[in-house]
XYZ file of C-alpha atoms in Angstrom:
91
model
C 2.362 -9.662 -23.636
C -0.183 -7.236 -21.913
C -2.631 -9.915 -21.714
C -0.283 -11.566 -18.860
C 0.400 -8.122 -16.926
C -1.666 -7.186 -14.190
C -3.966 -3.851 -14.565
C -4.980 -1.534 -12.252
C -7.489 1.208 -13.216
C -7.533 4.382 -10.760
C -10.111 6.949 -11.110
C -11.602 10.178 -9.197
C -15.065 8.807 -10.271
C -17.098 5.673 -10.082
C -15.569 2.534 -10.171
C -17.740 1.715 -13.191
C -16.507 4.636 -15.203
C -12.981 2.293 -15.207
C -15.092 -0.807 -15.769
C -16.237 0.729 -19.354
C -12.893 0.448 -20.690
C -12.452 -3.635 -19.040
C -13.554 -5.218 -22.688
C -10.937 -2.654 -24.418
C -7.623 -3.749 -22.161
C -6.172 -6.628 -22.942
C -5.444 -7.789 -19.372
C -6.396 -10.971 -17.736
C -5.797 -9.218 -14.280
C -8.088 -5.972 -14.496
C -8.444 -4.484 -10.926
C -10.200 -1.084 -10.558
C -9.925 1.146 -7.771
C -12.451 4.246 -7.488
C -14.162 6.672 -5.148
C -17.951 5.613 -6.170
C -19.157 9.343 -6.826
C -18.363 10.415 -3.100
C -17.299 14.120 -3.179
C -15.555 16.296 -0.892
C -14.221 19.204 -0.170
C -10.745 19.282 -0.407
C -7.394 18.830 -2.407
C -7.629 16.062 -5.289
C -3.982 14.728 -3.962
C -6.407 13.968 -0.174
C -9.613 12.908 -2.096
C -7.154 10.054 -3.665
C -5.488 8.913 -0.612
C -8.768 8.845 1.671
C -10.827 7.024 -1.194
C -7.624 4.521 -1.726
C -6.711 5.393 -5.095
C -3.521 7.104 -4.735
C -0.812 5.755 -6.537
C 0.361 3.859 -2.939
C -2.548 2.008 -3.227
C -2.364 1.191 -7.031
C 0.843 -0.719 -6.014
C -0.439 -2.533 -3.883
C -3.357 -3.422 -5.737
C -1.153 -4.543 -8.665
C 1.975 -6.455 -6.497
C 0.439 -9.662 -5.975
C -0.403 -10.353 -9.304
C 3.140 -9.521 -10.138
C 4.111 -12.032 -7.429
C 1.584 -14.840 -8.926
C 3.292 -14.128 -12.123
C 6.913 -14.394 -10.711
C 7.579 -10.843 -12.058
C 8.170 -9.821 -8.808
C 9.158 -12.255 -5.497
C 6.410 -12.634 -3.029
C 8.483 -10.628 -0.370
C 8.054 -7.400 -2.461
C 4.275 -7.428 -1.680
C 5.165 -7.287 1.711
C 7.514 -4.902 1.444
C 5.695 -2.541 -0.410
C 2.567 -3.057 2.450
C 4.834 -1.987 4.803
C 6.338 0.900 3.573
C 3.094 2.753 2.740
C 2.226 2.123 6.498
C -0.910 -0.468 5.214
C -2.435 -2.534 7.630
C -2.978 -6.005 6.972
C -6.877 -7.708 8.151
C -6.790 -11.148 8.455
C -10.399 -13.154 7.451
């Protein structure tokens, strides 16, 4: 069953420090979301939200995988984008 659920690994550190656990989660959606060693000064609760791994972003990260699953319906993603004031880019 955890095979088909979506993953999201949030760290303080590196992004790789995540990625050493990929092989041990049995996910086929494994998304990692880290800070690649910058420091700062300030409160960890800051640090998360201005390196976008704050538990708003972790959401995010993990809803449209829900929504390709049909876990969740697509319009969640959405919703979820706009209430945590995210801006959408376009490519």
């Amino acid at each position: 069953m955890l095979q088909d659920l979506p993953t999201v690994a949030s760290t303080d550190y590196m992004k790789m420090y995540a990625e050493q656990i990929r092989a041990y989660v049995p996910s086929k959606h494994y998304h990692v979301l880290g800070t690649d060693g910058f420091g700062r000064s300030d409160s960890r609760a800051n640090l998360r939200e201005h390196f976008e791994v704050d538990e708003r972003y972790v959401v995010v990260a993990a809803s449209p995988q829900l929504a390709k699953e049909g876990t969740v319906e697509n319009k969640v993603v959405a919703e979820a984008i706009t209430k945590f004031g995210f801006k959408c880019r376009s490519y």
